[in-house]
């Protein structure tokens, strides 16, 4: 079997790349270890930057997003028991974010690829990447029936997430990993309840951070900072609601609308970057190359931004044989990656409770939140980073 671009992983990066390449007439095969139903049902992130939305519309996969996505013109930062609004639209000259869950993005991309006759192999597990430094790299994989297969490619795109085979295929001596682990995680829930606020609420409280988000008018997504080694079984519904209510409580009397909790999970928090994002003809993108802590909702958007750059570079190569954009891929993508790393780290640091922090740090944190919510330059910086830079 052979193709032009072998793509490992049918997440946002892999599927978006396959669709972008198809629009240029470049052929790809996507190999995904999980079944289609699992990808289409697993609930993950929810916030799309303006440029992610614009790109999806431009390339013909934005119809349902336009219809069902909910535009958020701003967000609320909550501290000292009060909400403070950051108006994205006003501060960025009209840019906003859209709440549209990641698994809905994936459904739209999978449908678009399959409708166009695209080749996505689900339950196909890549075992090795061979000869990445040669002009004809190869992927070895086990197909759904358990048979060993191989795929010859011109290029390989590693879009297989933090725990995939792509990043480890770059020899240790050829890459540098940058890692920061945070001493806390996020306890996430999905519940059957109406929204508690019209916009997302990022809350800083002495007991720790909480985030009030949404999925649909009937289903809400909420998170609270927790011990990363805690177990979801330790948390009854009553205990979860008591903790969440405490973290958003305040003199304005704000209360969360409670409802049956039907999913609980704990997400660890880390910041990670692998440099460079290329080894020979292997290019890594999205979580395969970097992880951000969820505060600020950059993960999916960064994956899309990476493959936007990669698609252009591959387009140039197939158009005139020139390598210049491919050679620049890592450096170009990393500039945005590090900007998002800084933003996600900054939002995390400003809003979470650090065990070792003393009273000085608490006061400093509150002063920073006061600066961000009461001065235009600081609010603008948050807003611009949140809605994201234009692509390219
Ligand atoms: C969601 C997650 C985030 O990390 C965030 O910053 C905003 C929203 C969410 O899952 O809805």
GROMACS .gro file of N, CA, C and O and ligand atoms in nm, residues 44-47 99 186 200 202 211 213-215 221 223 294-297 386, ligand 1:
model
   87
   44UNK      N    1  -1.458   1.596   2.520
   44UNK     CA    2  -1.332   1.663   2.554
   44UNK      C    3  -1.353   1.813   2.558
   44UNK      O    4  -1.450   1.859   2.613
   45UNK      N    5  -1.260   1.887   2.494
   45UNK     CA    6  -1.265   2.033   2.502
   45UNK      C    7  -1.388   2.090   2.432
   45UNK      O    8  -1.463   2.018   2.367
   46UNK      N    9  -1.405   2.221   2.445
   46UNK     CA   10  -1.525   2.279   2.388
   46UNK      C   11  -1.513   2.414   2.322
   46UNK      O   12  -1.604   2.457   2.253
   47UNK      N   13  -1.400   2.482   2.342
   47UNK     CA   14  -1.392   2.621   2.295
   47UNK      C   15  -1.310   2.632   2.166
   47UNK      O   16  -1.195   2.589   2.161
   99UNK      N   17  -1.847   2.803   2.146
   99UNK     CA   18  -1.855   2.678   2.220
   99UNK      C   19  -1.916   2.572   2.128
   99UNK      O   20  -2.033   2.581   2.090
  186UNK      N   21  -0.761   1.862   3.740
  186UNK     CA   22  -0.899   1.913   3.732
  186UNK      C   23  -0.994   1.796   3.747
  186UNK      O   24  -0.979   1.694   3.677
  200UNK      N   25  -1.881   3.158   3.023
  200UNK     CA   26  -1.798   3.073   3.109
  200UNK      C   27  -1.752   3.153   3.231
  200UNK      O   28  -1.726   3.272   3.221
  202UNK      N   29  -1.456   3.158   3.512
  202UNK     CA   30  -1.327   3.112   3.564
  202UNK      C   31  -1.317   3.169   3.705
  202UNK      O   32  -1.306   3.290   3.723
  211UNK      N   33  -1.417   2.605   3.722
  211UNK     CA   34  -1.459   2.655   3.590
  211UNK      C   35  -1.600   2.607   3.561
  211UNK      O   36  -1.628   2.487   3.570
  213UNK      N   37  -1.855   2.571   3.273
  213UNK     CA   38  -1.871   2.576   3.128
  213UNK      C   39  -2.002   2.504   3.092
  213UNK      O   40  -2.081   2.468   3.180
  214UNK      N   41  -2.023   2.485   2.965
  214UNK     CA   42  -2.151   2.432   2.919
  214UNK      C   43  -2.129   2.341   2.799
  214UNK      O   44  -2.024   2.346   2.735
  215UNK      N   45  -2.224   2.256   2.770
  215UNK     CA   46  -2.220   2.177   2.647
  215UNK      C   47  -2.343   2.204   2.561
  215UNK      O   48  -2.334   2.231   2.445
  221UNK      N   49  -2.088   2.147   3.180
  221UNK     CA   50  -1.956   2.095   3.208
  221UNK      C   51  -1.895   2.184   3.315
  221UNK      O   52  -1.893   2.307   3.300
  223UNK      N   53  -1.565   2.209   3.627
  223UNK     CA   54  -1.439   2.153   3.674
  223UNK      C   55  -1.402   2.219   3.807
  223UNK      O   56  -1.436   2.335   3.830
  294UNK      N   57  -0.534   2.275   3.062
  294UNK     CA   58  -0.659   2.313   2.995
  294UNK      C   59  -0.704   2.458   3.015
  294UNK      O   60  -0.784   2.508   2.936
  295UNK      N   61  -0.652   2.525   3.117
  295UNK     CA   62  -0.695   2.662   3.145
  295UNK      C   63  -0.667   2.752   3.024
  295UNK      O   64  -0.551   2.776   2.992
  296UNK      N   65  -0.772   2.800   2.961
  296UNK     CA   66  -0.753   2.884   2.843
  296UNK      C   67  -0.793   2.815   2.715
  296UNK      O   68  -0.803   2.878   2.610
  297UNK      N   69  -0.815   2.681   2.723
  297UNK     CA   70  -0.876   2.605   2.612
  297UNK      C   71  -0.799   2.614   2.481
  297UNK      O   72  -0.855   2.637   2.375
  386UNK      N   73  -0.696   3.482   2.433
  386UNK     CA   74  -0.807   3.385   2.446
  386UNK      C   75  -0.873   3.360   2.311
  386UNK      O   76  -0.897   3.245   2.274
  393LIG     C1   77  -1.368   2.410   2.870
  393LIG     C2   78  -1.243   2.365   2.902
  393LIG     C3   79  -1.144   2.456   2.925
  393LIG     O1   80  -1.021   2.414   2.957
  393LIG     C4   81  -1.167   2.592   2.919
  393LIG     O2   82  -1.066   2.677   2.945
  393LIG     C5   83  -1.290   2.635   2.884
  393LIG     C6   84  -1.392   2.544   2.860
  393LIG     C7   85  -1.476   2.313   2.845
  393LIG     O3   86  -1.450   2.193   2.851
  393LIG     O4   87  -1.591   2.354   2.822
   0.00000   0.00000   0.00000
